[in-house]
Structure formats: structure tokens, C-alpha cells
């Protein structure tokens, strides 16, 4: 009797083992730092619906595109600008037919929440350098990080870049710039509106005109090495449920939901 029971348990184990392993699927998503809060919510909902786990890595789009180029095992790439998605496409690390311009955003001028600076009119000729005084202005690296590139483009068009440039503290991502302002290590910062929305330590003191910089567009695509489950993840990003989450965090949803 004991031997029969033992054999039965071994047989049952052999049946249950492989399916359990097969179900343990994980997608790796490389996404722009500004996506963190919204995408964490979306990933949790996607996993609850499909059983597919999501491991997300957040950083500047420039950093992520280069990591993918160097062989990092990403299944999905979400960039905060079209330039770095174009870069990945040129390096043939992106499955181009899956690419979609998913989201829009805006850039804002922020300050620590207890600052006296308020209601800044951002228009041609505004004096950002004077506004910062002896303090620093934080944003992403203007040579590589999308938010920094948008910020520089806007300030150049408004005639404020040359005087303000020496006051800039360049951060390696938009979230790093946001933190500098929240801690009071910078008196001003230029970040996405969605970042300011999730950080209680800062306040928005001005909004950059949409026509002062190139359109802020977030493209998303599967990589050329993506697992088959990447398709269901991209489909979920096109759903009404994902749209609701992204709009709650302040993103502009650029596609028509498919479900």
C-alpha cells in the first residue's frame, strides 16, 4: 500500500510539474522613467488578467535604447520620444510593424512646494535665468534625455536658453530631475506634467506652450527578440482599461482603443 501511494504521488508530481513551469511566463518591459507610476498599475492589471508577469525597467529612453542595442533581454520598449525609437529601429532591435505612437504629454516648470515662485507666464522673452536667481534648474541631460531635449528646444525658441544654460543641473532621467526639485536641491525644474502630478514635493508654476517644442510623443513597440506574449501586452496597451489608467495619470492617449 505504501509503495502504491508513493508511486501515485510521484506520478501526480510529474503531471503537475511541467505545466506549472510553463505558466511561469515573464515579459520584460523597458520604459521611459516618466511612465513608472502609470505602467506599474497597468502591469499589475495585465498580470491579473493574463497570468503573465511583467518585469519593468525604468530609465531615460536614451539609456534603454542603448541597453537593448547591447543585447539586454527586453520584450517591449516604450520611449518618451520618437528619436530614440527611431534609433532602435535603425539598429534593427525593434519589430517595426508593432510600433505605435501611443501617448502624448506636456512639459512644465516646477518648483519646491513651499517656494514663493508662482504663476510664471512662459512666453517669448521670459527670463528663466533671473527667476532662478542663484539656484539651479533641473532637467534631463539636454543632449540625450528626451525631457531635456524638449526643454532646450522650448527655451531656445522662447529666447531663454542662452542666459539660463549655466544654471542647469543635468540629470540622467526626468525622475532624477524631479527628485532634485522635490528635495530643494534645485529651485526650478522642467519635467513632464505627468511627473509633477505624482510628486507631492513639487508644484507646477508654469506650463510651456505646446508650439514651443516638438510634439511630445511616446512610441511603443516589441523588440525583435520579444516573446510571443508581447503581442498580448501591446494589445492590452490598446485597451480601454489601459487608456483609463494612462489618462488618470495625465497622459494624452493618441490611439483609438480596440477593446
PDB file of C-alpha atoms in Angstrom:
ATOM      1  CA  UNK A   1       0.000   0.000   0.000  1.00  0.00           C
ATOM      2  CA  UNK A   2       2.804   2.418   0.915  1.00  0.00           C
ATOM      3  CA  UNK A   3       4.588   1.729  -2.367  1.00  0.00           C
ATOM      4  CA  UNK A   4       1.405   2.329  -4.374  1.00  0.00           C
ATOM      5  CA  UNK A   5       0.812   5.629  -2.585  1.00  0.00           C
ATOM      6  CA  UNK A   6       4.397   6.721  -3.216  1.00  0.00           C
ATOM      7  CA  UNK A   7       4.156   5.878  -6.913  1.00  0.00           C
ATOM      8  CA  UNK A   8       0.861   7.732  -7.161  1.00  0.00           C
ATOM      9  CA  UNK A   9       2.394  10.846  -5.600  1.00  0.00           C
ATOM     10  CA  UNK A  10       5.397  10.694  -7.942  1.00  0.00           C
ATOM     11  CA  UNK A  11       3.105  10.285 -10.958  1.00  0.00           C
ATOM     12  CA  UNK A  12       0.916  13.185  -9.841  1.00  0.00           C
ATOM     13  CA  UNK A  13       4.010  15.322  -9.358  1.00  0.00           C
ATOM     14  CA  UNK A  14       5.250  14.516 -12.857  1.00  0.00           C
ATOM     15  CA  UNK A  15       1.921  15.682 -14.281  1.00  0.00           C
ATOM     16  CA  UNK A  16       1.712  18.895 -12.295  1.00  0.00           C
ATOM     17  CA  UNK A  17       5.387  19.971 -12.594  1.00  0.00           C
ATOM     18  CA  UNK A  18       5.827  20.939 -16.262  1.00  0.00           C
ATOM     19  CA  UNK A  19       2.524  22.857 -16.632  1.00  0.00           C
ATOM     20  CA  UNK A  20       3.420  24.952 -13.578  1.00  0.00           C
ATOM     21  CA  UNK A  21       6.727  25.845 -15.202  1.00  0.00           C
ATOM     22  CA  UNK A  22       5.012  26.606 -18.488  1.00  0.00           C
ATOM     23  CA  UNK A  23       2.673  29.050 -16.752  1.00  0.00           C
ATOM     24  CA  UNK A  24       5.550  30.973 -15.173  1.00  0.00           C
ATOM     25  CA  UNK A  25       5.879  33.475 -18.017  1.00  0.00           C
ATOM     26  CA  UNK A  26       7.506  36.874 -17.637  1.00  0.00           C
ATOM     27  CA  UNK A  27       7.728  39.825 -20.018  1.00  0.00           C
ATOM     28  CA  UNK A  28      10.468  42.410 -19.640  1.00  0.00           C
ATOM     29  CA  UNK A  29       9.396  45.973 -20.392  1.00  0.00           C
ATOM     30  CA  UNK A  30      11.915  48.784 -20.857  1.00  0.00           C
ATOM     31  CA  UNK A  31      10.063  52.070 -20.387  1.00  0.00           C
ATOM     32  CA  UNK A  32      10.811  55.765 -20.080  1.00  0.00           C
ATOM     33  CA  UNK A  33      11.198  56.839 -16.440  1.00  0.00           C
ATOM     34  CA  UNK A  34       8.126  59.081 -16.662  1.00  0.00           C
ATOM     35  CA  UNK A  35       5.966  56.007 -17.280  1.00  0.00           C
ATOM     36  CA  UNK A  36       6.651  54.342 -13.920  1.00  0.00           C
ATOM     37  CA  UNK A  37       3.511  55.044 -11.892  1.00  0.00           C
ATOM     38  CA  UNK A  38       1.046  54.514 -14.718  1.00  0.00           C
ATOM     39  CA  UNK A  39       2.793  51.462 -16.130  1.00  0.00           C
ATOM     40  CA  UNK A  40       3.129  49.813 -12.714  1.00  0.00           C
ATOM     41  CA  UNK A  41      -0.673  49.959 -12.444  1.00  0.00           C
ATOM     42  CA  UNK A  42      -1.142  48.684 -15.991  1.00  0.00           C
ATOM     43  CA  UNK A  43       1.335  45.842 -15.495  1.00  0.00           C
ATOM     44  CA  UNK A  44      -0.433  44.674 -12.339  1.00  0.00           C
ATOM     45  CA  UNK A  45      -3.790  44.655 -14.151  1.00  0.00           C
ATOM     46  CA  UNK A  46      -2.287  42.846 -17.157  1.00  0.00           C
ATOM     47  CA  UNK A  47      -0.818  40.151 -14.911  1.00  0.00           C
ATOM     48  CA  UNK A  48      -4.119  39.736 -13.067  1.00  0.00           C
ATOM     49  CA  UNK A  49      -5.909  39.269 -16.380  1.00  0.00           C
ATOM     50  CA  UNK A  50      -3.409  37.037 -18.205  1.00  0.00           C
ATOM     51  CA  UNK A  51      -1.200  35.417 -15.574  1.00  0.00           C
ATOM     52  CA  UNK A  52       1.865  36.754 -17.409  1.00  0.00           C
ATOM     53  CA  UNK A  53       4.236  38.538 -15.049  1.00  0.00           C
ATOM     54  CA  UNK A  54       5.846  41.819 -16.077  1.00  0.00           C
ATOM     55  CA  UNK A  55       9.310  42.932 -15.047  1.00  0.00           C
ATOM     56  CA  UNK A  56       9.688  46.641 -15.775  1.00  0.00           C
ATOM     57  CA  UNK A  57      12.922  48.582 -16.043  1.00  0.00           C
ATOM     58  CA  UNK A  58      12.624  52.381 -15.978  1.00  0.00           C
ATOM     59  CA  UNK A  59      15.304  54.830 -17.119  1.00  0.00           C
ATOM     60  CA  UNK A  60      15.925  57.526 -19.687  1.00  0.00           C
ATOM     61  CA  UNK A  61      14.877  56.421 -23.175  1.00  0.00           C
ATOM     62  CA  UNK A  62      18.439  57.016 -24.377  1.00  0.00           C
ATOM     63  CA  UNK A  63      19.821  54.602 -21.790  1.00  0.00           C
ATOM     64  CA  UNK A  64      17.235  51.932 -22.544  1.00  0.00           C
ATOM     65  CA  UNK A  65      17.679  52.121 -26.332  1.00  0.00           C
ATOM     66  CA  UNK A  66      21.411  51.604 -25.949  1.00  0.00           C
ATOM     67  CA  UNK A  67      20.940  48.740 -23.488  1.00  0.00           C
ATOM     68  CA  UNK A  68      18.633  46.997 -25.966  1.00  0.00           C
ATOM     69  CA  UNK A  69      21.239  47.560 -28.680  1.00  0.00           C
ATOM     70  CA  UNK A  70      23.830  45.889 -26.434  1.00  0.00           C
ATOM     71  CA  UNK A  71      21.659  42.807 -26.050  1.00  0.00           C
ATOM     72  CA  UNK A  72      19.572  43.477 -22.931  1.00  0.00           C
ATOM     73  CA  UNK A  73      16.675  40.977 -22.914  1.00  0.00           C
ATOM     74  CA  UNK A  74      13.757  43.386 -23.344  1.00  0.00           C
ATOM     75  CA  UNK A  75      10.453  42.350 -24.929  1.00  0.00           C
ATOM     76  CA  UNK A  76       8.842  45.806 -25.085  1.00  0.00           C
ATOM     77  CA  UNK A  77      10.312  49.303 -25.451  1.00  0.00           C
ATOM     78  CA  UNK A  78       8.399  52.460 -24.534  1.00  0.00           C
ATOM     79  CA  UNK A  79      10.263  55.636 -25.427  1.00  0.00           C
ATOM     80  CA  UNK A  80       9.488  59.204 -24.366  1.00  0.00           C
ATOM     81  CA  UNK A  81      10.340  60.494 -27.819  1.00  0.00           C
ATOM     82  CA  UNK A  82      10.380  59.310 -31.400  1.00  0.00           C
ATOM     83  CA  UNK A  83      14.126  59.926 -31.794  1.00  0.00           C
ATOM     84  CA  UNK A  84      15.184  57.046 -29.560  1.00  0.00           C
ATOM     85  CA  UNK A  85      12.611  54.701 -31.062  1.00  0.00           C
ATOM     86  CA  UNK A  86      13.985  55.708 -34.481  1.00  0.00           C
ATOM     87  CA  UNK A  87      17.467  54.909 -33.147  1.00  0.00           C
ATOM     88  CA  UNK A  88      16.357  51.449 -32.013  1.00  0.00           C
ATOM     89  CA  UNK A  89      14.638  50.859 -35.333  1.00  0.00           C
ATOM     90  CA  UNK A  90      17.792  51.837 -37.228  1.00  0.00           C
ATOM     91  CA  UNK A  91      19.779  49.392 -35.082  1.00  0.00           C
ATOM     92  CA  UNK A  92      17.241  46.704 -36.033  1.00  0.00           C
ATOM     93  CA  UNK A  93      16.395  45.912 -32.417  1.00  0.00           C
ATOM     94  CA  UNK A  94      12.710  46.852 -32.827  1.00  0.00           C
ATOM     95  CA  UNK A  95       9.983  44.890 -34.619  1.00  0.00           C
ATOM     96  CA  UNK A  96       8.925  47.869 -36.714  1.00  0.00           C
ATOM     97  CA  UNK A  97       5.399  46.694 -37.692  1.00  0.00           C
ATOM     98  CA  UNK A  98       4.457  46.661 -33.976  1.00  0.00           C
ATOM     99  CA  UNK A  99       5.445  50.320 -33.454  1.00  0.00           C
ATOM    100  CA  UNK A 100       2.656  52.703 -32.445  1.00  0.00           C
ATOM    101  CA  UNK A 101       2.661  56.303 -31.224  1.00  0.00           C
ATOM    102  CA  UNK A 102       0.696  55.623 -28.046  1.00  0.00           C
ATOM    103  CA  UNK A 103       0.835  58.707 -25.823  1.00  0.00           C
ATOM    104  CA  UNK A 104       1.335  62.443 -25.641  1.00  0.00           C
ATOM    105  CA  UNK A 105       2.495  64.659 -22.779  1.00  0.00           C
ATOM    106  CA  UNK A 106       3.475  68.246 -21.972  1.00  0.00           C
ATOM    107  CA  UNK A 107       6.379  69.900 -20.159  1.00  0.00           C
ATOM    108  CA  UNK A 108       6.003  72.181 -17.164  1.00  0.00           C
ATOM    109  CA  UNK A 109       8.119  74.402 -14.954  1.00  0.00           C
ATOM    110  CA  UNK A 110       8.154  73.160 -11.366  1.00  0.00           C
ATOM    111  CA  UNK A 111       9.466  74.432  -8.043  1.00  0.00           C
ATOM    112  CA  UNK A 112       9.608  73.008  -4.491  1.00  0.00           C
ATOM    113  CA  UNK A 113       6.111  73.002  -2.990  1.00  0.00           C
ATOM    114  CA  UNK A 114       6.950  75.659  -0.363  1.00  0.00           C
ATOM    115  CA  UNK A 115       8.545  78.131  -2.786  1.00  0.00           C
ATOM    116  CA  UNK A 116       7.279  81.671  -3.235  1.00  0.00           C
ATOM    117  CA  UNK A 117       7.585  81.367  -7.020  1.00  0.00           C
ATOM    118  CA  UNK A 118       4.157  81.024  -8.604  1.00  0.00           C
ATOM    119  CA  UNK A 119       2.137  81.688 -11.762  1.00  0.00           C
ATOM    120  CA  UNK A 120       5.024  82.110 -14.197  1.00  0.00           C
ATOM    121  CA  UNK A 121       3.960  83.213 -17.666  1.00  0.00           C
ATOM    122  CA  UNK A 122       6.061  81.216 -20.090  1.00  0.00           C
ATOM    123  CA  UNK A 123       6.171  83.149 -23.328  1.00  0.00           C
ATOM    124  CA  UNK A 124       8.753  84.613 -25.727  1.00  0.00           C
ATOM    125  CA  UNK A 125      11.258  86.692 -23.774  1.00  0.00           C
ATOM    126  CA  UNK A 126      10.560  85.274 -20.315  1.00  0.00           C
ATOM    127  CA  UNK A 127      13.658  85.426 -18.108  1.00  0.00           C
ATOM    128  CA  UNK A 128      14.230  81.966 -16.648  1.00  0.00           C
ATOM    129  CA  UNK A 129      17.777  82.808 -15.523  1.00  0.00           C
ATOM    130  CA  UNK A 130      16.534  85.735 -13.444  1.00  0.00           C
ATOM    131  CA  UNK A 131      13.746  83.635 -11.987  1.00  0.00           C
ATOM    132  CA  UNK A 132      16.248  81.001 -10.808  1.00  0.00           C
ATOM    133  CA  UNK A 133      18.466  83.606  -9.124  1.00  0.00           C
ATOM    134  CA  UNK A 134      21.472  81.882  -7.576  1.00  0.00           C
ATOM    135  CA  UNK A 135      19.787  78.483  -7.677  1.00  0.00           C
ATOM    136  CA  UNK A 136      19.924  75.561 -10.068  1.00  0.00           C
ATOM    137  CA  UNK A 137      17.409  74.475 -12.700  1.00  0.00           C
ATOM    138  CA  UNK A 138      16.990  70.717 -13.053  1.00  0.00           C
ATOM    139  CA  UNK A 139      16.023  68.752 -16.137  1.00  0.00           C
ATOM    140  CA  UNK A 140      17.240  65.743 -18.063  1.00  0.00           C
ATOM    141  CA  UNK A 141      20.522  65.837 -19.974  1.00  0.00           C
ATOM    142  CA  UNK A 142      19.675  68.115 -22.920  1.00  0.00           C
ATOM    143  CA  UNK A 143      21.931  66.115 -25.252  1.00  0.00           C
ATOM    144  CA  UNK A 144      20.253  62.757 -24.736  1.00  0.00           C
ATOM    145  CA  UNK A 145      17.337  62.542 -22.274  1.00  0.00           C
ATOM    146  CA  UNK A 146      14.041  63.347 -24.040  1.00  0.00           C
ATOM    147  CA  UNK A 147      12.695  65.774 -21.421  1.00  0.00           C
ATOM    148  CA  UNK A 148      15.959  67.715 -21.566  1.00  0.00           C
ATOM    149  CA  UNK A 149      15.837  67.844 -25.349  1.00  0.00           C
ATOM    150  CA  UNK A 150      12.262  69.145 -25.250  1.00  0.00           C
ATOM    151  CA  UNK A 151      13.225  71.680 -22.566  1.00  0.00           C
ATOM    152  CA  UNK A 152      16.184  73.037 -24.514  1.00  0.00           C
ATOM    153  CA  UNK A 153      14.150  73.278 -27.721  1.00  0.00           C
ATOM    154  CA  UNK A 154      11.441  75.247 -25.916  1.00  0.00           C
ATOM    155  CA  UNK A 155      13.879  77.604 -24.197  1.00  0.00           C
ATOM    156  CA  UNK A 156      15.745  78.255 -27.433  1.00  0.00           C
ATOM    157  CA  UNK A 157      12.521  79.127 -29.221  1.00  0.00           C
ATOM    158  CA  UNK A 158      11.440  81.404 -26.348  1.00  0.00           C
ATOM    159  CA  UNK A 159      14.844  83.105 -26.220  1.00  0.00           C
ATOM    160  CA  UNK A 160      15.625  81.980 -22.669  1.00  0.00           C
ATOM    161  CA  UNK A 161      18.232  79.261 -23.204  1.00  0.00           C
ATOM    162  CA  UNK A 162      21.483  81.199 -23.548  1.00  0.00           C
ATOM    163  CA  UNK A 163      21.165  83.069 -20.258  1.00  0.00           C
ATOM    164  CA  UNK A 164      19.769  80.091 -18.333  1.00  0.00           C
ATOM    165  CA  UNK A 165      22.112  77.379 -19.622  1.00  0.00           C
ATOM    166  CA  UNK A 166      24.856  77.892 -16.964  1.00  0.00           C
ATOM    167  CA  UNK A 167      22.282  77.367 -14.219  1.00  0.00           C
ATOM    168  CA  UNK A 168      21.159  73.952 -15.415  1.00  0.00           C
ATOM    169  CA  UNK A 169      21.770  70.756 -13.448  1.00  0.00           C
ATOM    170  CA  UNK A 170      21.551  67.908 -15.942  1.00  0.00           C
ATOM    171  CA  UNK A 171      20.051  64.702 -14.563  1.00  0.00           C
ATOM    172  CA  UNK A 172      20.220  61.209 -16.061  1.00  0.00           C
ATOM    173  CA  UNK A 173      16.412  60.907 -16.191  1.00  0.00           C
ATOM    174  CA  UNK A 174      13.313  63.022 -15.709  1.00  0.00           C
ATOM    175  CA  UNK A 175      12.622  61.347 -12.352  1.00  0.00           C
ATOM    176  CA  UNK A 176      16.104  62.257 -11.136  1.00  0.00           C
ATOM    177  CA  UNK A 177      15.426  65.887 -12.084  1.00  0.00           C
ATOM    178  CA  UNK A 178      12.081  65.721 -10.305  1.00  0.00           C
ATOM    179  CA  UNK A 179      13.794  64.477  -7.142  1.00  0.00           C
ATOM    180  CA  UNK A 180      16.319  67.326  -7.184  1.00  0.00           C
ATOM    181  CA  UNK A 181      13.482  69.843  -7.091  1.00  0.00           C
ATOM    182  CA  UNK A 182      11.440  67.930  -4.508  1.00  0.00           C
ATOM    183  CA  UNK A 183      14.477  67.895  -2.185  1.00  0.00           C
ATOM    184  CA  UNK A 184      15.102  71.605  -2.706  1.00  0.00           C
ATOM    185  CA  UNK A 185      18.454  70.946  -4.368  1.00  0.00           C
ATOM    186  CA  UNK A 186      17.210  72.861  -7.418  1.00  0.00           C
ATOM    187  CA  UNK A 187      14.967  75.933  -7.231  1.00  0.00           C
ATOM    188  CA  UNK A 188      13.272  75.113 -10.519  1.00  0.00           C
ATOM    189  CA  UNK A 189      12.900  72.152 -12.836  1.00  0.00           C
ATOM    190  CA  UNK A 190      11.486  71.256 -16.218  1.00  0.00           C
ATOM    191  CA  UNK A 191       9.704  67.905 -16.250  1.00  0.00           C
ATOM    192  CA  UNK A 192       6.650  66.308 -17.810  1.00  0.00           C
ATOM    193  CA  UNK A 193       3.265  67.310 -16.443  1.00  0.00           C
ATOM    194  CA  UNK A 194       2.687  63.662 -15.532  1.00  0.00           C
ATOM    195  CA  UNK A 195       5.782  63.626 -13.299  1.00  0.00           C
ATOM    196  CA  UNK A 196       4.741  66.761 -11.436  1.00  0.00           C
ATOM    197  CA  UNK A 197       1.335  65.151 -10.860  1.00  0.00           C
ATOM    198  CA  UNK A 198       2.769  62.231  -8.859  1.00  0.00           C
ATOM    199  CA  UNK A 199       5.326  64.128  -6.742  1.00  0.00           C
ATOM    200  CA  UNK A 200       3.806  65.908  -3.705  1.00  0.00           C
ATOM    201  CA  UNK A 201       7.092  67.703  -3.023  1.00  0.00           C
ATOM    202  CA  UNK A 202       6.759  69.999  -6.038  1.00  0.00           C
ATOM    203  CA  UNK A 203       4.255  72.369  -7.573  1.00  0.00           C
ATOM    204  CA  UNK A 204       3.706  73.446 -11.160  1.00  0.00           C
ATOM    205  CA  UNK A 205       4.446  77.158 -11.588  1.00  0.00           C
ATOM    206  CA  UNK A 206       4.128  77.355 -15.366  1.00  0.00           C
ATOM    207  CA  UNK A 207       3.332  75.335 -18.497  1.00  0.00           C
ATOM    208  CA  UNK A 208       5.331  75.518 -21.708  1.00  0.00           C
ATOM    209  CA  UNK A 209       3.307  76.344 -24.829  1.00  0.00           C
ATOM    210  CA  UNK A 210       2.816  73.243 -26.967  1.00  0.00           C
ATOM    211  CA  UNK A 211       4.195  75.049 -30.008  1.00  0.00           C
ATOM    212  CA  UNK A 212       7.473  75.915 -28.258  1.00  0.00           C
ATOM    213  CA  UNK A 213       8.899  72.417 -28.708  1.00  0.00           C
ATOM    214  CA  UNK A 214       8.451  69.334 -30.917  1.00  0.00           C
ATOM    215  CA  UNK A 215       5.335  67.274 -30.111  1.00  0.00           C
ATOM    216  CA  UNK A 216       5.919  65.035 -27.096  1.00  0.00           C
ATOM    217  CA  UNK A 217       5.135  61.551 -28.345  1.00  0.00           C
ATOM    218  CA  UNK A 218       5.661  58.188 -26.649  1.00  0.00           C
ATOM    219  CA  UNK A 219       6.028  55.347 -29.161  1.00  0.00           C
ATOM    220  CA  UNK A 220       5.826  51.714 -28.056  1.00  0.00           C
ATOM    221  CA  UNK A 221       6.998  48.582 -29.872  1.00  0.00           C
ATOM    222  CA  UNK A 222       8.035  44.986 -29.371  1.00  0.00           C
ATOM    223  CA  UNK A 223      11.694  44.142 -29.763  1.00  0.00           C
ATOM    224  CA  UNK A 224      12.974  41.753 -32.414  1.00  0.00           C
ATOM    225  CA  UNK A 225      13.678  39.197 -29.669  1.00  0.00           C
ATOM    226  CA  UNK A 226      10.307  39.569 -27.931  1.00  0.00           C
ATOM    227  CA  UNK A 227       8.474  36.557 -26.517  1.00  0.00           C
ATOM    228  CA  UNK A 228       5.114  35.651 -28.125  1.00  0.00           C
ATOM    229  CA  UNK A 229       3.297  37.088 -25.094  1.00  0.00           C
ATOM    230  CA  UNK A 230       4.484  40.567 -26.104  1.00  0.00           C
ATOM    231  CA  UNK A 231       1.594  40.762 -28.561  1.00  0.00           C
ATOM    232  CA  UNK A 232      -0.994  40.367 -25.806  1.00  0.00           C
ATOM    233  CA  UNK A 233       0.792  43.072 -23.803  1.00  0.00           C
ATOM    234  CA  UNK A 234       0.713  45.503 -26.727  1.00  0.00           C
ATOM    235  CA  UNK A 235      -2.940  44.630 -27.267  1.00  0.00           C
ATOM    236  CA  UNK A 236      -3.622  45.450 -23.626  1.00  0.00           C
ATOM    237  CA  UNK A 237      -1.972  48.858 -24.017  1.00  0.00           C
ATOM    238  CA  UNK A 238      -4.565  49.493 -26.737  1.00  0.00           C
ATOM    239  CA  UNK A 239      -7.459  48.632 -24.421  1.00  0.00           C
ATOM    240  CA  UNK A 240      -9.990  50.911 -22.795  1.00  0.00           C
ATOM    241  CA  UNK A 241      -8.713  49.750 -19.399  1.00  0.00           C
ATOM    242  CA  UNK A 242      -5.160  50.910 -20.186  1.00  0.00           C
ATOM    243  CA  UNK A 243      -6.464  54.172 -21.638  1.00  0.00           C
ATOM    244  CA  UNK A 244      -8.303  54.937 -18.396  1.00  0.00           C
ATOM    245  CA  UNK A 245      -5.175  54.391 -16.307  1.00  0.00           C
ATOM    246  CA  UNK A 246      -2.920  56.437 -18.573  1.00  0.00           C
ATOM    247  CA  UNK A 247      -5.354  59.346 -18.720  1.00  0.00           C
ATOM    248  CA  UNK A 248      -5.728  59.251 -14.933  1.00  0.00           C
ATOM    249  CA  UNK A 249      -2.002  59.945 -14.689  1.00  0.00           C
ATOM    250  CA  UNK A 250      -2.250  62.825 -17.147  1.00  0.00           C
ATOM    251  CA  UNK A 251      -1.062  61.286 -20.409  1.00  0.00           C
ATOM    252  CA  UNK A 252      -2.837  62.040 -23.670  1.00  0.00           C
ATOM    253  CA  UNK A 253      -3.957  58.801 -25.326  1.00  0.00           C
ATOM    254  CA  UNK A 254      -3.244  59.006 -29.049  1.00  0.00           C
ATOM    255  CA  UNK A 255      -4.837  55.821 -30.389  1.00  0.00           C
ATOM    256  CA  UNK A 256      -8.376  54.523 -30.549  1.00  0.00           C
ATOM    257  CA  UNK A 257      -8.917  51.717 -28.004  1.00  0.00           C
ATOM    258  CA  UNK A 258      -9.542  48.355 -29.629  1.00  0.00           C
ATOM    259  CA  UNK A 259     -11.256  46.739 -26.652  1.00  0.00           C
TER     260      UNK A 259
END
